[in-house]
Amino acid sequence: MKSQIHSIKVAASKALTKLVMRALASARSEFEARASRTVGLEPPDIGKEAESIGKRFMENLNGYFDEIGVPASTHTEAETEKFEDLNQIDHDHLEAMVAMEEMIKQRGTSDIAGMRNFTARLESLLPGIRVDEANNPIDPDQIGDCFYEAIKPLELDAQHLLIIYREFDLSVLGELETVVAKSNAMLASMGVMPDLETAVQISAKPAEMSVIDPQEPLSQQIGEQPKAENELERPNYAG
């Protein structure tokens, strides 16, 4: 069971980190476009920081997988610390955070295709543990927290944070259904509740908008070094 959870942890973390790097590349393009239209505007050097952001995001997401069985009280303490931090945030940054929370909420309240089957498969590997939106590692809320903590050290101003959050919503949360479908297929191939529906379910969108090929195995996709249209360096993370 542990080996199966580890395998899906590695695969999902790499796939989502790949999407995070795509979001950062898009944000950098937006920063540069705005800077070209405004004299004296200095955009943040996201290209320089991308590798560190991606690494922190992956480590954070791996941590959520490792803590699936941690008592709820521990998570509550972490949430309390997070809310205490809000008292030290200025109005503009608070608005940016609220905007991101709203994006995550909208994704979370929608019926993400395949998510129920994914949680059922995880539960089958974790006897006695209920997996839901509070501890599912690839729930939008957890993914959002991982990203928030990954970019927090940069101390970006509110307007730049808002741009990054929007790109995160489009490039990462917008592709979550595909990652979930691939994760389900991978678990089924390892014999985890193979009779559950595993068909890839992709929301209707132009083919060019999908950054993951629905016909390509998840394990093969996440094994490749991520690419970005803006020539961002995309690290090849291990494990």
PDB file of C-alpha atoms in Angstrom:
ATOM      1  CA  MET A   1       0.000   0.000   0.000  1.00  0.00           C
ATOM      2  CA  LYS A   2       2.771   2.409   0.905  1.00  0.00           C
ATOM      3  CA  SER A   3       4.484   1.819  -2.425  1.00  0.00           C
ATOM      4  CA  GLN A   4       1.273   2.598  -4.303  1.00  0.00           C
ATOM      5  CA  ILE A   5       0.725   5.824  -2.372  1.00  0.00           C
ATOM      6  CA  HIS A   6       4.356   6.793  -2.910  1.00  0.00           C
ATOM      7  CA  SER A   7       4.055   6.176  -6.651  1.00  0.00           C
ATOM      8  CA  ILE A   8       0.965   8.355  -7.008  1.00  0.00           C
ATOM      9  CA  LYS A   9       2.534  11.009  -4.774  1.00  0.00           C
ATOM     10  CA  VAL A  10       5.566  11.264  -7.034  1.00  0.00           C
ATOM     11  CA  ALA A  11       3.502  11.240 -10.229  1.00  0.00           C
ATOM     12  CA  ALA A  12       0.893  13.788  -9.120  1.00  0.00           C
ATOM     13  CA  SER A  13       3.487  16.090  -7.538  1.00  0.00           C
ATOM     14  CA  LYS A  14       5.577  16.193 -10.693  1.00  0.00           C
ATOM     15  CA  ALA A  15       2.552  16.696 -12.940  1.00  0.00           C
ATOM     16  CA  LEU A  16       1.225  19.575 -10.836  1.00  0.00           C
ATOM     17  CA  THR A  17       4.665  21.150 -10.485  1.00  0.00           C
ATOM     18  CA  LYS A  18       4.929  21.099 -14.265  1.00  0.00           C
ATOM     19  CA  LEU A  19       1.690  23.075 -14.433  1.00  0.00           C
ATOM     20  CA  VAL A  20       2.928  25.506 -11.772  1.00  0.00           C
ATOM     21  CA  MET A  21       5.988  26.228 -13.886  1.00  0.00           C
ATOM     22  CA  ARG A  22       3.713  26.899 -16.853  1.00  0.00           C
ATOM     23  CA  ALA A  23       1.722  29.354 -14.728  1.00  0.00           C
ATOM     24  CA  LEU A  24       4.908  31.161 -13.682  1.00  0.00           C
ATOM     25  CA  ALA A  25       6.014  31.427 -17.309  1.00  0.00           C
ATOM     26  CA  SER A  26       2.676  32.981 -18.249  1.00  0.00           C
ATOM     27  CA  ALA A  27       2.885  35.389 -15.321  1.00  0.00           C
ATOM     28  CA  ARG A  28       6.364  36.460 -16.366  1.00  0.00           C
ATOM     29  CA  SER A  29       5.109  37.228 -19.866  1.00  0.00           C
ATOM     30  CA  GLU A  30       2.334  39.359 -18.386  1.00  0.00           C
ATOM     31  CA  PHE A  31       4.796  41.209 -16.146  1.00  0.00           C
ATOM     32  CA  GLU A  32       7.076  41.967 -19.080  1.00  0.00           C
ATOM     33  CA  ALA A  33       4.169  43.116 -21.249  1.00  0.00           C
ATOM     34  CA  ARG A  34       2.999  45.530 -18.570  1.00  0.00           C
ATOM     35  CA  ALA A  35       6.517  46.808 -17.967  1.00  0.00           C
ATOM     36  CA  SER A  36       6.916  47.572 -21.673  1.00  0.00           C
ATOM     37  CA  ARG A  37       3.845  49.802 -21.504  1.00  0.00           C
ATOM     38  CA  THR A  38       4.800  51.630 -18.299  1.00  0.00           C
ATOM     39  CA  VAL A  39       7.992  53.672 -17.991  1.00  0.00           C
ATOM     40  CA  GLY A  40       9.930  52.893 -14.828  1.00  0.00           C
ATOM     41  CA  LEU A  41       7.920  49.808 -13.886  1.00  0.00           C
ATOM     42  CA  GLU A  42      10.213  47.018 -12.713  1.00  0.00           C
ATOM     43  CA  PRO A  43       8.624  43.557 -12.933  1.00  0.00           C
ATOM     44  CA  PRO A  44       9.663  40.835 -10.457  1.00  0.00           C
ATOM     45  CA  ASP A  45      12.235  38.389 -11.798  1.00  0.00           C
ATOM     46  CA  ILE A  46      10.006  35.327 -11.779  1.00  0.00           C
ATOM     47  CA  GLY A  47      12.283  33.523 -14.234  1.00  0.00           C
ATOM     48  CA  LYS A  48      15.122  33.657 -11.719  1.00  0.00           C
ATOM     49  CA  GLU A  49      12.932  32.450  -8.859  1.00  0.00           C
ATOM     50  CA  ALA A  50      10.926  29.825 -10.760  1.00  0.00           C
ATOM     51  CA  GLU A  51      13.124  26.862  -9.867  1.00  0.00           C
ATOM     52  CA  SER A  52      12.946  27.625  -6.144  1.00  0.00           C
ATOM     53  CA  ILE A  53       9.192  28.189  -6.297  1.00  0.00           C
ATOM     54  CA  GLY A  54       8.668  24.892  -8.111  1.00  0.00           C
ATOM     55  CA  LYS A  55      10.836  23.013  -5.643  1.00  0.00           C
ATOM     56  CA  ARG A  56       9.000  24.457  -2.641  1.00  0.00           C
ATOM     57  CA  PHE A  57       5.631  23.674  -4.223  1.00  0.00           C
ATOM     58  CA  MET A  58       6.613  20.058  -4.839  1.00  0.00           C
ATOM     59  CA  GLU A  59       7.958  19.657  -1.306  1.00  0.00           C
ATOM     60  CA  ASN A  60       4.768  21.136   0.143  1.00  0.00           C
ATOM     61  CA  LEU A  61       2.561  18.838  -1.921  1.00  0.00           C
ATOM     62  CA  ASN A  62       4.632  15.802  -0.979  1.00  0.00           C
ATOM     63  CA  GLY A  63       4.115  16.838   2.630  1.00  0.00           C
ATOM     64  CA  TYR A  64       0.333  16.747   2.205  1.00  0.00           C
ATOM     65  CA  PHE A  65       0.557  13.199   0.860  1.00  0.00           C
ATOM     66  CA  ASP A  66       2.716  12.192   3.820  1.00  0.00           C
ATOM     67  CA  GLU A  67       0.241  13.723   6.283  1.00  0.00           C
ATOM     68  CA  ILE A  68      -2.975  12.116   5.020  1.00  0.00           C
ATOM     69  CA  GLY A  69      -3.220  10.082   8.214  1.00  0.00           C
ATOM     70  CA  VAL A  70      -2.237  12.902  10.587  1.00  0.00           C
ATOM     71  CA  PRO A  71      -4.932  13.717  13.202  1.00  0.00           C
ATOM     72  CA  ALA A  72      -7.220  16.617  12.327  1.00  0.00           C
ATOM     73  CA  SER A  73      -6.097  18.553  15.420  1.00  0.00           C
ATOM     74  CA  THR A  74      -2.644  18.978  13.891  1.00  0.00           C
ATOM     75  CA  HIS A  75      -4.111  20.505  10.739  1.00  0.00           C
ATOM     76  CA  THR A  76      -6.290  22.772  12.876  1.00  0.00           C
ATOM     77  CA  GLU A  77      -3.203  24.148  14.618  1.00  0.00           C
ATOM     78  CA  ALA A  78      -1.616  24.897  11.245  1.00  0.00           C
ATOM     79  CA  GLU A  79      -4.773  26.690  10.096  1.00  0.00           C
ATOM     80  CA  THR A  80      -4.779  28.758  13.308  1.00  0.00           C
ATOM     81  CA  GLU A  81      -1.228  29.921  12.614  1.00  0.00           C
ATOM     82  CA  LYS A  82      -2.235  30.835   9.069  1.00  0.00           C
ATOM     83  CA  PHE A  83      -5.126  32.994  10.267  1.00  0.00           C
ATOM     84  CA  GLU A  84      -2.900  34.669  12.843  1.00  0.00           C
ATOM     85  CA  ASP A  85      -0.616  35.717   9.987  1.00  0.00           C
ATOM     86  CA  LEU A  86      -3.545  37.540   8.366  1.00  0.00           C
ATOM     87  CA  ASN A  87      -3.421  40.165  11.113  1.00  0.00           C
ATOM     88  CA  GLN A  88      -0.017  41.254   9.806  1.00  0.00           C
ATOM     89  CA  ILE A  89      -1.060  41.596   6.152  1.00  0.00           C
ATOM     90  CA  ASP A  90      -1.855  44.978   4.637  1.00  0.00           C
ATOM     91  CA  HIS A  91      -5.150  45.697   2.887  1.00  0.00           C
ATOM     92  CA  ASP A  92      -3.899  45.250  -0.706  1.00  0.00           C
ATOM     93  CA  HIS A  93      -2.250  41.903   0.011  1.00  0.00           C
ATOM     94  CA  LEU A  94      -5.335  40.765   1.888  1.00  0.00           C
ATOM     95  CA  GLU A  95      -7.469  41.552  -1.160  1.00  0.00           C
ATOM     96  CA  ALA A  96      -5.127  39.474  -3.341  1.00  0.00           C
ATOM     97  CA  MET A  97      -5.393  36.572  -0.896  1.00  0.00           C
ATOM     98  CA  VAL A  98      -9.185  36.839  -0.813  1.00  0.00           C
ATOM     99  CA  ALA A  99      -9.225  36.781  -4.618  1.00  0.00           C
ATOM    100  CA  MET A 100      -7.176  33.583  -4.654  1.00  0.00           C
ATOM    101  CA  GLU A 101      -9.389  31.993  -1.994  1.00  0.00           C
ATOM    102  CA  GLU A 102     -12.417  32.776  -4.152  1.00  0.00           C
ATOM    103  CA  MET A 103     -10.766  31.150  -7.184  1.00  0.00           C
ATOM    104  CA  ILE A 104     -10.036  28.039  -5.124  1.00  0.00           C
ATOM    105  CA  LYS A 105     -13.552  28.010  -3.685  1.00  0.00           C
ATOM    106  CA  GLN A 106     -15.102  28.108  -7.139  1.00  0.00           C
ATOM    107  CA  ARG A 107     -12.941  25.198  -8.267  1.00  0.00           C
ATOM    108  CA  GLY A 108     -13.637  23.265  -5.092  1.00  0.00           C
ATOM    109  CA  THR A 109     -17.412  23.619  -5.221  1.00  0.00           C
ATOM    110  CA  SER A 110     -17.560  22.397  -8.814  1.00  0.00           C
ATOM    111  CA  ASP A 111     -17.796  18.678  -9.476  1.00  0.00           C
ATOM    112  CA  ILE A 112     -14.241  17.774 -10.461  1.00  0.00           C
ATOM    113  CA  ALA A 113     -14.554  14.736 -12.711  1.00  0.00           C
ATOM    114  CA  GLY A 114     -12.986  11.647 -11.185  1.00  0.00           C
ATOM    115  CA  MET A 115     -12.209  13.200  -7.787  1.00  0.00           C
ATOM    116  CA  ARG A 116     -14.650  10.979  -5.880  1.00  0.00           C
ATOM    117  CA  ASN A 117     -13.102   7.874  -7.402  1.00  0.00           C
ATOM    118  CA  PHE A 118      -9.634   9.168  -6.568  1.00  0.00           C
ATOM    119  CA  THR A 119     -10.533   9.684  -2.904  1.00  0.00           C
ATOM    120  CA  ALA A 120     -12.194   6.252  -2.814  1.00  0.00           C
ATOM    121  CA  ARG A 121      -9.012   4.670  -4.121  1.00  0.00           C
ATOM    122  CA  LEU A 122      -6.887   6.522  -1.563  1.00  0.00           C
ATOM    123  CA  GLU A 123      -9.217   5.413   1.236  1.00  0.00           C
ATOM    124  CA  SER A 124      -8.875   1.799   0.125  1.00  0.00           C
ATOM    125  CA  LEU A 125      -5.128   2.130   0.700  1.00  0.00           C
ATOM    126  CA  LEU A 126      -5.577   3.808   4.094  1.00  0.00           C
ATOM    127  CA  PRO A 127      -7.786   1.596   6.293  1.00  0.00           C
ATOM    128  CA  GLY A 128      -9.656   3.574   8.929  1.00  0.00           C
ATOM    129  CA  ILE A 129      -8.886   6.966   7.359  1.00  0.00           C
ATOM    130  CA  ARG A 130     -11.514   9.096   5.644  1.00  0.00           C
ATOM    131  CA  VAL A 131     -10.195  11.089   2.683  1.00  0.00           C
ATOM    132  CA  ASP A 132     -12.120  14.257   1.833  1.00  0.00           C
ATOM    133  CA  GLU A 133     -11.506  17.875   0.833  1.00  0.00           C
ATOM    134  CA  ALA A 134      -9.798  18.501   4.172  1.00  0.00           C
ATOM    135  CA  ASN A 135      -6.951  16.029   3.658  1.00  0.00           C
ATOM    136  CA  ASN A 136      -7.030  15.069  -0.026  1.00  0.00           C
ATOM    137  CA  PRO A 137      -3.561  16.149  -1.262  1.00  0.00           C
ATOM    138  CA  ILE A 138      -4.812  17.164  -4.709  1.00  0.00           C
ATOM    139  CA  ASP A 139      -7.917  19.006  -3.570  1.00  0.00           C
ATOM    140  CA  PRO A 140      -7.872  22.626  -4.861  1.00  0.00           C
ATOM    141  CA  ASP A 141      -7.578  23.946  -1.298  1.00  0.00           C
ATOM    142  CA  GLN A 142      -4.441  21.926  -0.537  1.00  0.00           C
ATOM    143  CA  ILE A 143      -2.878  22.733  -3.904  1.00  0.00           C
ATOM    144  CA  GLY A 144      -3.611  26.413  -3.332  1.00  0.00           C
ATOM    145  CA  ASP A 145      -1.962  26.323   0.090  1.00  0.00           C
ATOM    146  CA  CYS A 146       1.108  24.645  -1.397  1.00  0.00           C
ATOM    147  CA  PHE A 147       1.408  27.392  -3.995  1.00  0.00           C
ATOM    148  CA  TYR A 148       0.785  30.205  -1.516  1.00  0.00           C
ATOM    149  CA  GLU A 149       3.573  28.943   0.737  1.00  0.00           C
ATOM    150  CA  ALA A 150       5.868  28.432  -2.266  1.00  0.00           C
ATOM    151  CA  ILE A 151       5.702  32.062  -3.409  1.00  0.00           C
ATOM    152  CA  LYS A 152       5.428  33.626   0.050  1.00  0.00           C
ATOM    153  CA  PRO A 153       9.228  34.051   0.511  1.00  0.00           C
ATOM    154  CA  LEU A 154       9.355  36.351  -2.542  1.00  0.00           C
ATOM    155  CA  GLU A 155       7.319  39.019  -0.703  1.00  0.00           C
ATOM    156  CA  LEU A 156       5.779  40.252  -3.956  1.00  0.00           C
ATOM    157  CA  ASP A 157       3.511  43.275  -4.014  1.00  0.00           C
ATOM    158  CA  ALA A 158      -0.236  42.773  -4.243  1.00  0.00           C
ATOM    159  CA  GLN A 159      -0.682  43.601  -7.940  1.00  0.00           C
ATOM    160  CA  HIS A 160       1.965  41.077  -8.981  1.00  0.00           C
ATOM    161  CA  LEU A 161       0.541  38.439  -6.639  1.00  0.00           C
ATOM    162  CA  LEU A 162      -2.886  38.848  -8.188  1.00  0.00           C
ATOM    163  CA  ILE A 163      -1.484  38.248 -11.674  1.00  0.00           C
ATOM    164  CA  ILE A 164       0.342  35.127 -10.491  1.00  0.00           C
ATOM    165  CA  TYR A 165      -2.766  33.836  -8.720  1.00  0.00           C
ATOM    166  CA  ARG A 166      -4.837  34.246 -11.883  1.00  0.00           C
ATOM    167  CA  GLU A 167      -2.293  32.321 -13.937  1.00  0.00           C
ATOM    168  CA  PHE A 168      -2.206  29.642 -11.242  1.00  0.00           C
ATOM    169  CA  ASP A 169      -5.981  29.327 -11.453  1.00  0.00           C
ATOM    170  CA  LEU A 170      -5.893  28.953 -15.239  1.00  0.00           C
ATOM    171  CA  SER A 171      -2.812  26.767 -15.660  1.00  0.00           C
ATOM    172  CA  VAL A 172      -2.988  24.570 -12.555  1.00  0.00           C
ATOM    173  CA  LEU A 173      -6.511  24.405 -11.160  1.00  0.00           C
ATOM    174  CA  GLY A 174      -7.891  24.621 -14.680  1.00  0.00           C
ATOM    175  CA  GLU A 175      -6.047  21.410 -15.600  1.00  0.00           C
ATOM    176  CA  LEU A 176      -6.763  19.534 -12.374  1.00  0.00           C
ATOM    177  CA  GLU A 177      -9.392  17.242 -13.908  1.00  0.00           C
ATOM    178  CA  THR A 178      -6.791  15.844 -16.281  1.00  0.00           C
ATOM    179  CA  VAL A 179      -4.323  15.187 -13.463  1.00  0.00           C
ATOM    180  CA  VAL A 180      -7.070  13.483 -11.456  1.00  0.00           C
ATOM    181  CA  ALA A 181      -8.013  11.290 -14.423  1.00  0.00           C
ATOM    182  CA  LYS A 182      -4.398  10.264 -14.991  1.00  0.00           C
ATOM    183  CA  SER A 183      -3.957   9.566 -11.279  1.00  0.00           C
ATOM    184  CA  ASN A 184      -7.046   7.345 -11.300  1.00  0.00           C
ATOM    185  CA  ALA A 185      -5.771   5.443 -14.324  1.00  0.00           C
ATOM    186  CA  MET A 186      -2.383   4.983 -12.686  1.00  0.00           C
ATOM    187  CA  LEU A 187      -3.894   3.640  -9.445  1.00  0.00           C
ATOM    188  CA  ALA A 188      -6.215   1.325 -11.393  1.00  0.00           C
ATOM    189  CA  SER A 189      -3.235  -0.033 -13.334  1.00  0.00           C
ATOM    190  CA  MET A 190      -1.646  -0.918  -9.975  1.00  0.00           C
ATOM    191  CA  GLY A 191      -4.744  -2.891  -9.008  1.00  0.00           C
ATOM    192  CA  VAL A 192      -6.368  -0.270  -6.784  1.00  0.00           C
ATOM    193  CA  MET A 193     -10.139  -0.655  -7.309  1.00  0.00           C
ATOM    194  CA  PRO A 194      -9.694  -1.244 -11.061  1.00  0.00           C
ATOM    195  CA  ASP A 195     -13.448  -1.673 -11.606  1.00  0.00           C
ATOM    196  CA  LEU A 196     -14.130   1.996 -10.879  1.00  0.00           C
ATOM    197  CA  GLU A 197     -14.501   4.264 -13.879  1.00  0.00           C
ATOM    198  CA  THR A 198     -11.059   5.349 -15.110  1.00  0.00           C
ATOM    199  CA  ALA A 199     -11.914   6.969 -18.425  1.00  0.00           C
ATOM    200  CA  VAL A 200     -10.157  10.272 -18.998  1.00  0.00           C
ATOM    201  CA  GLN A 201     -12.659  13.079 -18.603  1.00  0.00           C
ATOM    202  CA  ILE A 202     -11.579  16.381 -20.064  1.00  0.00           C
ATOM    203  CA  SER A 203     -13.712  19.496 -19.854  1.00  0.00           C
ATOM    204  CA  ALA A 204     -14.663  21.020 -23.205  1.00  0.00           C
ATOM    205  CA  LYS A 205     -11.921  23.361 -24.321  1.00  0.00           C
ATOM    206  CA  PRO A 206      -9.771  23.960 -27.405  1.00  0.00           C
ATOM    207  CA  ALA A 207      -7.085  21.302 -27.772  1.00  0.00           C
ATOM    208  CA  GLU A 208      -4.301  23.868 -27.693  1.00  0.00           C
ATOM    209  CA  MET A 209      -5.346  24.964 -24.192  1.00  0.00           C
ATOM    210  CA  SER A 210      -4.539  21.592 -22.675  1.00  0.00           C
ATOM    211  CA  VAL A 211      -0.972  21.357 -21.388  1.00  0.00           C
ATOM    212  CA  ILE A 212      -1.316  17.608 -20.783  1.00  0.00           C
ATOM    213  CA  ASP A 213      -2.005  15.119 -23.550  1.00  0.00           C
ATOM    214  CA  PRO A 214      -4.969  13.008 -22.369  1.00  0.00           C
ATOM    215  CA  GLN A 215      -3.681  10.032 -24.366  1.00  0.00           C
ATOM    216  CA  GLU A 216      -0.180  10.072 -22.889  1.00  0.00           C
ATOM    217  CA  PRO A 217       0.477   8.078 -19.686  1.00  0.00           C
ATOM    218  CA  LEU A 218       0.837  10.262 -16.605  1.00  0.00           C
ATOM    219  CA  SER A 219       4.052   8.542 -15.534  1.00  0.00           C
ATOM    220  CA  GLN A 220       5.649   9.378 -18.891  1.00  0.00           C
ATOM    221  CA  GLN A 221       4.532  13.004 -18.816  1.00  0.00           C
ATOM    222  CA  ILE A 222       5.828  13.791 -15.350  1.00  0.00           C
ATOM    223  CA  GLY A 223       9.140  12.113 -16.132  1.00  0.00           C
ATOM    224  CA  GLU A 224       9.961  14.744 -18.737  1.00  0.00           C
ATOM    225  CA  GLN A 225      11.555  18.067 -17.956  1.00  0.00           C
ATOM    226  CA  PRO A 226       8.777  20.678 -18.078  1.00  0.00           C
ATOM    227  CA  LYS A 227       8.937  23.158 -20.919  1.00  0.00           C
ATOM    228  CA  ALA A 228       7.692  26.723 -21.039  1.00  0.00           C
ATOM    229  CA  GLU A 229       6.925  28.889 -24.003  1.00  0.00           C
ATOM    230  CA  ASN A 230       8.875  31.705 -22.361  1.00  0.00           C
ATOM    231  CA  GLU A 231      12.063  29.632 -22.119  1.00  0.00           C
ATOM    232  CA  LEU A 232      11.876  29.371 -18.349  1.00  0.00           C
ATOM    233  CA  GLU A 233      14.336  26.940 -16.889  1.00  0.00           C
ATOM    234  CA  ARG A 234      12.241  24.021 -15.738  1.00  0.00           C
ATOM    235  CA  PRO A 235      13.991  21.802 -13.148  1.00  0.00           C
ATOM    236  CA  ASN A 236      13.936  18.007 -13.366  1.00  0.00           C
ATOM    237  CA  TYR A 237      13.022  17.148  -9.791  1.00  0.00           C
ATOM    238  CA  ALA A 238      13.675  13.726  -8.401  1.00  0.00           C
ATOM    239  CA  GLY A 239      11.241  11.704  -6.319  1.00  0.00           C
TER     240      GLY A 239
END
